[in-house]
Amino acid sequence: MSSVTTTHAPKGLEGVVATSSKICFIDGDRGVLAYRGIDIHELADHSNFEETCYLLWYGKLPTRQELRQLHERLAEERKLDASVITLLRNAPREALPMDVLRTAVSALSFYDPDEKTNDHNANVAKAIRLTSQIAMIVALYDRVRKGKPLVEPDRSLSHAANFLLLLNGTKPSGTAERALDIALILHADHELNASTFAARVTAATLSDMHSAITSAIGALKGPLHGGANEAVFRILETIASSRTNPVEHVKGMLAQKKKIPGFGHRVYHTEDPRATHLRGMSRDLGQSSGQPKWFEMSQDIEAFVKAEKKLNANVDFYSASTYHVLGIDVDLFTPIFAVSRISGWAAHVIEQLDDNRLIRPRAEYLGPQYPAPYVPMDQR
Ligand SMILES: CC(C)(COP(=O)(O)OP(=O)(O)OC[C@H]1O[C@@H](n2cnc3c(N)ncnc32)[C@H](O)[C@@H]1OP(=O)(O)O)[C@@H](O)C(=O)NCCC(=O)NCCS
């Protein structure tokens, strides 16, 4: 094969199969998403986030004892070095939680007992540790920036309940805990999405888990990826505060050639199966919390965008109104995506390093023809 590139790369690598993986199956035409072969609808109905983590990391469902052990390991790791808490306290008050999370996750490597080790077992240990720590960082930074006292985790509670306890200072209701738990299951993995690809590329240089996850968090932040859930709610807020008709507002955005956050997907050509669950959660939580307006506005927008642009709602559209009625601040929506997606990122990093080869594709060169002359400075 020539070492000079001649082929055209599809823009955004659309349709390119860039690795092989045993973790996540997607059929974009049928709207199927499965972790290790198990349909996301079954997991959302019957599983919990901890069991889903086990499935992603170990490749099988846990026995009762294996699940109990994972609960215990996650509880043991639900702690942060004092220096990381200091870092949260020293962040500028207006610092975005997503930026604080990125920097804090990078700093976690300094205090990781397995920092120098990059083998399979060390990386599973880091996956467990990071899953506990990322949830703590997101919840505790919110309390720090609001000047509230920090809260201790409770070993007897689930991962979702601990997150809400650390965030709000009180044990959550069963409804809130289950809603977040399902949201965490739904966001846990999604094949070779941009942030997971970033994590795998970083890991494949034989860098380390913390560097890979820091890369992933940076990629997740963008509004074309995880940042879309925040963008969705900002639109809903604008509509509510200006008392505009939701459809008129979105029509105006389309007239200005703006993309509507929460719609469209590179892989799904039908309904995103995660949106199906989140739509129901947004409706039920909206009704039970006495705030149905966010769901109602979303529904109007969804019907219009589908009719007008033939675009389906994606995972981010109804997660926005769901998180809002759970009482979560809008700039925590994307960090909560990371609270869940750490499970998938870590599974992919482990898989990458178990059978590694450097990921180093080529670029189609479109610059000046070689050899271009080097023009001396005084002749330019
Ligand atoms: C997800 C996304 C990045 C996938 O994009 P993609 O596969 O690169 O598709 P493109 O951005 O090239 O869009 C293809 C066409 O659909 C349109 N389109 C795609 N998503 C759109 C949206 N949300 N609103 C309006 N138009 C959209 C594009 O404008 C483009 O139209 P054109 O061919 O007339 O120029 C894109 O749908 C998007 O930006 N969505 C909004 C952000 C979002 O919700 N991200 C979270 C994804 S889970």
Coordinates of C-alpha atoms and ligand atoms in Angstrom, one line a residue:
M1 CA 0.0 0.0 0.0
S2 CA 1.3 3.5 -0.9
S3 CA 2.4 5.6 2.0
V4 CA 1.0 8.7 0.3
T5 CA -2.8 9.1 0.9
T6 CA -5.1 9.1 -2.1
T7 CA -8.5 8.2 -0.7
H8 CA -11.2 10.7 0.4
A9 CA -12.2 10.6 4.0
P10 CA -15.9 10.8 4.7
K11 CA -16.4 14.1 6.6
G12 CA -16.6 13.4 10.3
L13 CA -15.6 9.7 9.5
E14 CA -19.3 9.0 8.9
G15 CA -19.8 5.3 8.5
V16 CA -16.2 4.4 9.0
V17 CA -15.6 1.3 11.2
A18 CA -12.6 2.4 13.2
T19 CA -12.2 -0.5 15.7
S20 CA -13.7 -3.8 16.7
S21 CA -15.4 -4.1 20.1
K22 CA -17.5 -6.6 22.2
I23 CA -19.1 -4.0 24.4
C24 CA -21.9 -2.2 22.6
F25 CA -24.3 -3.1 19.7
I26 CA -26.2 -0.5 17.8
D27 CA -28.6 -1.0 14.9
G28 CA -29.4 2.5 13.8
D29 CA -32.1 1.4 11.3
R30 CA -34.1 -0.6 13.9
G31 CA -33.3 1.7 16.8
V32 CA -31.6 -1.0 18.8
L33 CA -29.0 -0.4 21.5
A34 CA -27.6 -3.3 23.6
Y35 CA -24.8 -3.6 26.1
R36 CA -22.9 -6.9 25.7
G37 CA -25.9 -8.1 23.7
I38 CA -28.6 -7.2 26.3
D39 CA -31.2 -4.8 25.0
I40 CA -31.2 -1.4 26.7
H41 CA -35.0 -1.6 27.3
E42 CA -34.5 -4.7 29.4
L43 CA -31.7 -3.1 31.3
A44 CA -33.7 0.1 31.9
D45 CA -36.7 -2.0 33.1
H46 CA -34.9 -4.6 35.3
S47 CA -31.3 -3.6 36.0
N48 CA -29.5 -0.9 38.0
F49 CA -26.5 1.2 37.3
E50 CA -24.1 -0.9 39.4
E51 CA -25.1 -4.1 37.6
T52 CA -24.7 -2.3 34.3
C53 CA -21.2 -1.3 35.2
Y54 CA -20.4 -4.9 36.0
L55 CA -21.8 -6.0 32.7
L56 CA -19.7 -3.4 30.8
W57 CA -16.5 -4.1 32.7
Y58 CA -16.6 -7.9 33.1
G59 CA -18.6 -8.8 30.0
K60 CA -21.3 -10.7 31.9
L61 CA -24.1 -10.1 34.4
P62 CA -22.9 -10.5 38.0
T63 CA -24.1 -13.2 40.4
R64 CA -25.7 -11.9 43.6
Q65 CA -22.4 -12.1 45.4
E66 CA -20.4 -10.4 42.6
L67 CA -22.9 -7.6 42.6
R68 CA -22.6 -7.2 46.4
Q69 CA -18.8 -7.1 46.1
L70 CA -19.0 -4.4 43.5
H71 CA -21.4 -2.4 45.7
E72 CA -18.8 -2.7 48.5
R73 CA -15.9 -1.7 46.3
L74 CA -17.8 1.4 45.0
A75 CA -18.6 2.3 48.6
E76 CA -14.9 1.9 49.6
E77 CA -13.8 4.2 46.8
R78 CA -16.4 6.9 47.6
K79 CA -13.8 9.2 49.0
L80 CA -11.7 12.0 47.7
D81 CA -8.2 13.1 48.7
A82 CA -8.2 16.3 50.7
S83 CA -6.2 18.0 47.9
V84 CA -9.0 17.3 45.4
I85 CA -11.5 18.9 47.7
T86 CA -9.1 21.9 48.0
L87 CA -9.0 22.0 44.2
L88 CA -12.8 22.2 44.1
R89 CA -12.8 24.9 46.8
N90 CA -10.1 26.9 44.9
A91 CA -11.8 26.8 41.5
P92 CA -13.2 30.3 40.5
R93 CA -16.8 30.5 41.6
E94 CA -18.0 31.0 38.1
A95 CA -16.1 27.9 36.8
L96 CA -18.3 25.5 34.9
P97 CA -18.8 22.2 36.6
M98 CA -17.8 20.4 33.4
D99 CA -14.4 22.2 33.3
V100 CA -13.9 21.6 37.1
L101 CA -14.7 17.9 36.5
R102 CA -12.1 17.7 33.7
T103 CA -9.4 19.3 35.8
A104 CA -10.3 17.3 38.9
V105 CA -10.3 14.0 37.1
S106 CA -6.8 14.7 35.7
A107 CA -5.7 15.6 39.3
L108 CA -7.1 12.3 40.7
S109 CA -4.2 10.5 39.0
F110 CA -1.8 12.0 41.6
Y111 CA -3.6 10.1 44.4
D112 CA -4.4 6.9 42.6
P113 CA -2.7 3.9 44.3
D114 CA -2.5 2.2 40.9
E115 CA -1.2 5.3 39.1
K116 CA 2.0 3.6 37.8
T117 CA 0.2 0.4 36.7
N118 CA -1.6 0.0 33.3
D119 CA -2.5 -3.7 33.4
H120 CA -6.0 -5.2 33.2
N121 CA -6.6 -5.5 37.0
A122 CA -5.3 -2.0 37.8
N123 CA -7.5 -0.6 35.1
V124 CA -10.6 -2.4 36.5
A125 CA -9.7 -0.9 39.9
K126 CA -9.4 2.5 38.3
A127 CA -12.7 2.1 36.6
I128 CA -14.4 1.4 40.0
R129 CA -12.5 4.2 41.7
L130 CA -13.3 6.8 39.0
T131 CA -16.9 5.8 38.9
S132 CA -17.3 6.6 42.6
Q133 CA -15.0 9.7 42.5
I134 CA -16.6 11.4 39.4
A135 CA -20.0 11.2 41.0
M136 CA -18.6 12.8 44.2
I137 CA -16.8 15.5 42.3
V138 CA -19.9 16.6 40.4
A139 CA -22.1 16.6 43.5
L140 CA -19.6 18.1 45.9
Y141 CA -18.5 20.9 43.6
D142 CA -22.1 22.0 43.4
R143 CA -22.2 22.3 47.2
V144 CA -18.9 24.0 47.4
R145 CA -19.8 26.7 44.8
K146 CA -23.1 27.3 46.7
G147 CA -21.3 27.6 50.0
K148 CA -23.1 24.6 51.4
P149 CA -21.4 22.1 53.8
L150 CA -20.2 18.8 52.3
V151 CA -22.2 15.7 52.9
E152 CA -20.8 12.2 53.7
P153 CA -21.8 9.3 51.5
D154 CA -24.0 6.4 52.9
R155 CA -22.6 2.9 52.2
S156 CA -26.1 1.4 52.4
L157 CA -27.4 3.5 49.5
S158 CA -27.1 2.8 45.7
H159 CA -24.8 4.8 43.5
A160 CA -27.7 7.0 42.2
A161 CA -29.0 7.6 45.7
N162 CA -25.5 8.5 46.9
F163 CA -25.1 11.0 44.1
L164 CA -28.4 12.7 45.0
L165 CA -27.6 12.6 48.8
L166 CA -24.2 14.3 48.2
L167 CA -25.8 16.8 45.9
N168 CA -28.9 17.8 47.9
G169 CA -27.9 16.9 51.5
T170 CA -30.9 14.6 52.0
K171 CA -31.7 11.0 51.1
P172 CA -33.7 11.0 47.8
S173 CA -37.2 9.7 47.3
G174 CA -37.5 6.2 45.8
T175 CA -38.9 7.9 42.6
A176 CA -36.0 10.3 42.2
E177 CA -33.4 7.5 42.9
R178 CA -35.0 5.2 40.3
A179 CA -35.3 8.0 37.8
L180 CA -31.6 8.8 38.0
D181 CA -30.6 5.2 38.1
I182 CA -32.4 4.6 34.8
A183 CA -30.9 7.7 33.3
L184 CA -27.4 6.4 34.3
I185 CA -28.1 3.0 32.7
L186 CA -29.3 4.7 29.5
H187 CA -26.2 6.9 29.2
A188 CA -23.6 4.3 30.2
D189 CA -22.3 3.4 26.8
H190 CA -22.8 4.1 23.2
E191 CA -20.2 2.4 21.0
L192 CA -17.6 4.6 19.3
N193 CA -19.2 8.0 20.1
A194 CA -16.8 11.0 20.0
S195 CA -15.8 10.9 23.7
T196 CA -15.2 7.1 23.7
F197 CA -13.2 7.4 20.6
A198 CA -11.1 10.1 22.2
A199 CA -10.6 7.9 25.3
R200 CA -9.5 4.9 23.1
V201 CA -7.1 7.0 21.0
T202 CA -5.4 8.3 24.2
A203 CA -5.3 4.9 25.8
A204 CA -3.9 3.3 22.7
T205 CA -0.7 5.4 23.0
L206 CA -0.1 3.4 26.3
S207 CA -0.9 6.5 28.2
D208 CA -3.1 5.8 31.3
M209 CA -6.8 5.6 32.3
H210 CA -6.9 9.1 33.9
S211 CA -5.4 10.7 30.7
A212 CA -8.0 8.8 28.6
I213 CA -10.9 9.8 30.8
T214 CA -9.7 13.4 30.8
S215 CA -9.6 13.4 27.0
A216 CA -13.1 11.9 27.0
I217 CA -14.6 14.5 29.3
G218 CA -13.2 17.3 27.1
A219 CA -14.9 15.7 24.1
L220 CA -18.2 15.1 25.9
K221 CA -18.4 18.8 26.8
G222 CA -19.2 20.0 23.2
P223 CA -22.8 20.9 22.3
L224 CA -22.7 18.4 19.4
H225 CA -22.2 15.7 22.0
G226 CA -23.0 15.6 25.7
G227 CA -23.3 19.4 25.9
A228 CA -26.6 19.2 24.0
N229 CA -28.7 18.4 27.1
E230 CA -27.8 21.7 28.6
A231 CA -28.4 23.5 25.4
V232 CA -31.9 21.9 25.2
F233 CA -32.9 23.2 28.6
R234 CA -31.6 26.7 27.9
I235 CA -34.0 26.8 25.0
L236 CA -36.9 25.6 27.2
E237 CA -36.0 28.3 29.8
T238 CA -35.9 31.0 27.2
I239 CA -39.3 29.9 25.8
A240 CA -40.8 29.8 29.4
S241 CA -39.4 33.2 30.5
S242 CA -40.4 35.0 27.2
R243 CA -43.8 33.2 27.1
T244 CA -43.2 32.4 23.4
N245 CA -44.9 29.6 21.6
P246 CA -42.4 26.7 21.6
V247 CA -43.1 25.9 18.0
E248 CA -42.6 29.6 16.9
H249 CA -39.3 29.7 18.8
V250 CA -38.0 26.6 17.1
K251 CA -39.3 27.8 13.7
G252 CA -37.3 31.0 14.3
M253 CA -34.1 29.0 15.1
L254 CA -34.5 26.9 11.9
A255 CA -35.1 30.1 9.9
Q256 CA -31.7 31.3 11.2
K257 CA -30.2 28.0 10.1
K258 CA -29.6 27.0 13.7
K259 CA -29.5 23.4 14.7
I260 CA -32.0 22.3 17.3
P261 CA -30.2 20.7 20.2
G262 CA -31.5 17.3 21.2
F263 CA -32.4 16.3 17.6
G264 CA -30.7 14.2 15.0
H265 CA -28.1 11.5 15.3
R266 CA -25.2 10.2 13.3
V267 CA -26.2 6.6 13.8
Y268 CA -30.0 6.3 14.4
H269 CA -32.3 6.7 11.5
T270 CA -35.3 6.0 13.7
E271 CA -36.1 6.8 17.3
D272 CA -33.1 6.7 19.6
P273 CA -34.2 3.9 22.1
R274 CA -32.9 6.0 25.0
A275 CA -35.2 8.8 24.1
T276 CA -38.2 6.4 24.4
H277 CA -37.5 5.9 28.1
L278 CA -36.5 9.5 28.8
R279 CA -39.7 10.8 27.2
G280 CA -41.8 8.6 29.6
M281 CA -39.7 9.7 32.6
S282 CA -40.0 13.4 31.7
R283 CA -43.8 13.0 31.4
D284 CA -44.3 11.0 34.7
L285 CA -41.9 13.1 36.8
G286 CA -43.3 16.4 35.4
Q287 CA -46.8 15.3 36.4
S288 CA -45.8 14.0 39.8
S289 CA -43.7 17.1 40.6
G290 CA -46.5 19.5 39.5
Q291 CA -44.3 20.9 36.7
P292 CA -45.8 19.4 33.5
K293 CA -44.9 22.4 31.4
W294 CA -41.4 21.3 30.5
F295 CA -42.6 18.0 29.1
E296 CA -45.5 19.7 27.3
M297 CA -43.2 22.2 25.7
S298 CA -40.8 19.5 24.7
Q299 CA -43.6 17.4 23.2
D300 CA -44.7 20.3 21.0
I301 CA -41.2 20.9 19.8
E302 CA -40.6 17.2 19.1
A303 CA -43.8 17.0 17.0
F304 CA -42.8 20.1 15.0
V305 CA -39.2 19.1 14.4
K306 CA -40.2 15.6 13.4
A307 CA -42.9 16.9 10.9
E308 CA -40.7 19.8 9.6
K309 CA -37.2 18.3 9.5
K310 CA -37.9 14.5 9.8
L311 CA -35.5 14.5 12.8
N312 CA -36.0 12.4 15.9
A313 CA -35.3 13.4 19.4
N314 CA -32.1 11.9 20.7
V315 CA -30.9 11.0 24.3
D316 CA -30.3 14.6 25.2
F317 CA -33.8 16.0 24.4
Y318 CA -35.9 14.6 27.2
S319 CA -33.0 14.1 29.6
A320 CA -33.0 18.0 29.9
S321 CA -36.6 18.2 31.3
T322 CA -36.1 15.0 33.3
Y323 CA -33.1 16.4 35.2
H324 CA -34.7 19.7 35.7
V325 CA -37.8 18.3 37.4
L326 CA -35.4 16.3 39.6
G327 CA -34.2 19.7 40.9
I328 CA -30.8 19.5 39.1
D329 CA -29.1 22.7 37.9
V330 CA -28.7 23.0 34.2
D331 CA -24.9 23.2 34.2
L332 CA -24.8 19.8 35.9
F333 CA -26.6 18.0 33.1
T334 CA -23.5 17.3 31.0
P335 CA -21.4 16.4 34.1
I336 CA -24.2 13.9 35.0
F337 CA -23.7 12.4 31.6
A338 CA -20.1 11.8 32.6
V339 CA -21.2 10.3 36.0
S340 CA -22.8 7.6 33.9
R341 CA -20.5 7.4 30.8
I342 CA -17.4 6.8 32.9
S343 CA -18.6 3.2 33.0
G344 CA -18.5 2.9 29.2
W345 CA -15.3 4.9 28.7
A346 CA -13.5 2.7 31.2
A347 CA -14.8 -0.5 29.6
H348 CA -13.5 0.7 26.2
V349 CA -10.1 1.7 27.7
I350 CA -9.8 -1.7 29.3
E351 CA -10.8 -3.4 26.0
Q352 CA -8.3 -1.3 24.1
L353 CA -5.4 -2.0 26.4
D354 CA -6.2 -5.7 26.5
D355 CA -5.4 -6.0 22.8
N356 CA -3.7 -2.7 22.0
R357 CA -2.3 -1.2 18.8
L358 CA -1.6 2.5 18.4
I359 CA -4.5 4.3 16.7
R360 CA -2.9 6.4 14.0
P361 CA -5.0 7.0 10.9
R362 CA -4.0 9.1 7.9
A363 CA -5.3 12.4 6.5
E364 CA -6.1 13.1 2.9
Y365 CA -3.7 15.9 2.0
L366 CA -5.4 18.9 0.3
G367 CA -2.7 21.6 0.8
P368 CA -0.3 23.2 -1.7
Q369 CA 1.4 20.8 -4.1
Y370 CA 4.6 19.3 -2.9
P371 CA 7.3 20.5 -3.3
A372 CA 6.3 24.1 -2.6
P373 CA 9.2 26.6 -2.6
Y374 CA 10.5 28.0 0.7
V375 CA 10.5 31.8 0.1
P376 CA 13.1 33.7 2.1
M377 CA 11.6 36.2 4.5
D378 CA 12.6 39.4 2.6
Q379 CA 11.0 38.1 -0.6
R380 CA 7.5 37.4 0.8
Ligands
LIG1 C1 -26.0 14.8 16.4 C2 -25.5 15.5 15.2 C3 -24.2 16.2 15.5 C4 -25.2 14.5 14.1 O1 -24.8 15.2 13.0 P1 -24.3 14.7 11.6 O2 -24.5 13.2 11.4 O3 -23.0 15.2 11.4 O4 -25.3 15.4 10.6 P2 -25.2 16.8 10.1 O5 -24.9 17.8 11.2 O6 -24.3 16.8 8.9 O7 -26.7 17.1 9.6 C5 -27.3 16.5 8.4 C6 -28.4 17.4 8.0 O8 -29.4 17.4 9.0 C7 -29.6 18.7 9.6 N1 -29.6 18.5 11.1 C8 -29.0 17.6 11.8 N2 -29.3 17.8 13.1 C9 -30.1 18.9 13.1 C10 -30.7 19.5 14.2 N3 -30.5 19.1 15.5 N4 -31.4 20.6 13.9 C11 -31.6 21.0 12.7 N5 -31.1 20.4 11.6 C12 -30.3 19.4 11.8 C13 -28.3 19.5 9.3 O9 -28.5 20.9 9.3 C14 -28.0 18.9 7.9 O10 -28.8 19.5 7.0 P3 -28.3 19.9 5.5 O11 -27.9 18.6 4.9 O12 -29.4 20.6 4.9 O13 -27.1 20.8 5.7 C15 -26.5 16.6 14.7 O14 -27.7 15.9 14.4 C16 -26.7 17.7 15.6 O15 -25.9 18.7 15.6 N6 -27.7 17.6 16.6 C17 -27.9 18.6 17.6 C18 -26.9 18.4 18.7 C19 -27.2 17.2 19.5 O16 -28.4 17.0 19.9 N7 -26.2 16.4 19.9 C20 -26.4 15.2 20.7 C21 -26.3 14.0 19.9 S1 -26.7 12.6 20.9

